PDB file of C-alpha atoms in Angstrom:
ATOM      1  CA  MET A 132     112.171  70.671  94.728  1.00 91.00           C
ATOM      2  CA  GLN A 133     111.366  67.064  95.509  1.00 91.00           C
ATOM      3  CA  ALA A 134     114.833  66.022  94.283  1.00 93.00           C
ATOM      4  CA  ALA A 135     116.398  68.560  96.651  1.00 94.00           C
ATOM      5  CA  VAL A 136     114.555  66.888  99.551  1.00 94.00           C
ATOM      6  CA  LEU A 137     116.266  63.619  98.663  1.00 94.00           C
ATOM      7  CA  THR A 138     119.726  65.102  98.089  1.00 93.00           C
ATOM      8  CA  GLY A 139     119.704  67.739 100.833  1.00 90.00           C
ATOM      9  CA  GLU A 140     120.606  70.367  98.242  1.00 94.00           C
ATOM     10  CA  ALA A 141     119.884  74.036  98.962  1.00 95.00           C
ATOM     11  CA  LEU A 142     117.858  75.988  96.407  1.00 97.00           C
ATOM     12  CA  TRP A 143     117.190  79.620  95.573  1.00 97.00           C
ATOM     13  CA  ILE A 144     113.493  80.508  95.341  1.00 97.00           C
ATOM     14  CA  GLY A 145     111.595  83.604  94.366  1.00 97.00           C
ATOM     15  CA  PHE A 146     108.553  84.027  96.588  1.00 95.00           C
ATOM     16  CA  VAL A 147     105.538  86.354  96.859  1.00 97.00           C
ATOM     17  CA  ASN A 148     103.967  86.746 100.316  1.00 92.00           C
ATOM     18  CA  ALA A 149     100.243  87.155 101.073  1.00 91.00           C
ATOM     19  CA  GLU A 150     100.548  90.946 100.768  1.00 95.00           C
ATOM     20  CA  GLY A 151     102.115  90.664  97.314  1.00 94.00           C
ATOM     21  CA  GLY A 152     105.664  91.496  98.416  1.00 96.00           C
ATOM     22  CA  ALA A 153     108.351  89.687  96.461  1.00 97.00           C
ATOM     23  CA  SER A 154     111.463  88.245  98.095  1.00 95.00           C
ATOM     24  CA  GLN A 155     114.240  85.800  97.422  1.00 96.00           C
ATOM     25  CA  ARG A 156     115.170  82.981  99.757  1.00 95.00           C
ATOM     26  CA  VAL A 157     117.788  80.281 100.012  1.00 97.00           C
ATOM     27  CA  ILE A 158     116.109  77.157 101.338  1.00 97.00           C
ATOM     28  CA  ALA A 159     116.937  73.525 102.064  1.00 97.00           C
ATOM     29  CA  PRO A 160     113.694  71.620 101.408  1.00 97.00           C
ATOM     30  CA  ILE A 161     112.712  69.076 104.059  1.00 97.00           C
ATOM     31  CA  ARG A 162     109.300  67.985 102.757  1.00 97.00           C
ATOM     32  CA  VAL A 163     107.029  68.720  99.792  1.00 97.00           C
ATOM     33  CA  GLU A 164     103.391  67.729 100.249  1.00 97.00           C
ATOM     34  CA  GLY A 165      99.852  69.042 100.059  1.00 96.00           C
ATOM     35  CA  GLY A 166     100.825  72.086  98.011  1.00 96.00           C
ATOM     36  CA  PHE A 167     103.461  73.243 100.500  1.00 97.00           C
ATOM     37  CA  VAL A 168     107.212  72.975 100.888  1.00 97.00           C
ATOM     38  CA  THR A 169     108.627  72.833 104.396  1.00 98.00           C
ATOM     39  CA  ALA A 170     112.242  73.947 104.369  1.00 97.00           C
ATOM     40  CA  TYR A 171     115.064  75.381 106.394  1.00 97.00           C
ATOM     41  CA  ASP A 172     115.106  79.027 105.331  1.00 96.00           C
ATOM     42  CA  HIS A 173     118.730  80.187 105.385  1.00 94.00           C
ATOM     43  CA  THR A 174     117.592  83.812 105.037  1.00 88.00           C
ATOM     44  CA  ALA A 175     115.436  83.705 108.202  1.00 93.00           C
ATOM     45  CA  ASP A 176     117.593  81.048 109.960  1.00 96.00           C
ATOM     46  CA  GLU A 177     114.533  78.908 110.776  1.00 98.00           C
ATOM     47  CA  VAL A 178     112.262  76.200 109.377  1.00 98.00           C
ATOM     48  CA  ARG A 179     109.330  77.656 107.450  1.00 97.00           C
ATOM     49  CA  THR A 180     106.479  76.383 105.290  1.00 96.00           C
ATOM     50  CA  PHE A 181     105.911  78.008 101.892  1.00 96.00           C
ATOM     51  CA  PRO A 182     102.757  77.562  99.758  1.00 97.00           C
ATOM     52  CA  LEU A 183     103.951  76.296  96.379  1.00 97.00           C
ATOM     53  CA  HIS A 184     101.532  78.585  94.493  1.00 97.00           C
ATOM     54  CA  ARG A 185     103.464  81.576  95.870  1.00 97.00           C
ATOM     55  CA  VAL A 186     106.845  80.346  94.591  1.00 97.00           C
ATOM     56  CA  THR A 187     107.721  82.321  91.454  1.00 97.00           C
ATOM     57  CA  GLY A 188     111.000  80.619  90.554  1.00 97.00           C
ATOM     58  CA  VAL A 189     113.419  77.905  91.641  1.00 96.00           C
ATOM     59  CA  ALA A 190     117.110  77.521  90.823  1.00 96.00           C
ATOM     60  CA  GLU A 191     119.962  75.352  91.964  1.00 93.00           C
ATOM     61  CA  LEU A 192     122.747  77.190  93.703  1.00 89.00           C
ATOM     62  CA  ALA A 193     126.144  77.256  92.024  1.00 77.00           C
ATOM     63  CA  GLU A 194     128.612  74.993  93.777  1.00 66.00           C
ATOM     64  CA  GLU A 195     131.247  76.841  95.742  1.00 59.00           C
ATOM     65  CA  ASP A 196     134.847  75.732  96.132  1.00 49.00           C
ATOM     66  CA  SER A 197     135.877  75.022  99.720  1.00 45.00           C
TER      67      SER A 197
END
């Protein structure tokens, strides 16, 4: 995730919320610090902060042809 902050690359993450509900997000990480990632959440169309301990998976997105 830290590398994505430097490159501006978007990532797919699996995430579990405080109620235990699982979701998938496409994010563009802005900052990783103090156990949190602050990122532009493409799914919600806003900047959000995610606790890293709730992230269940991370993957690079496949590059798309223009």
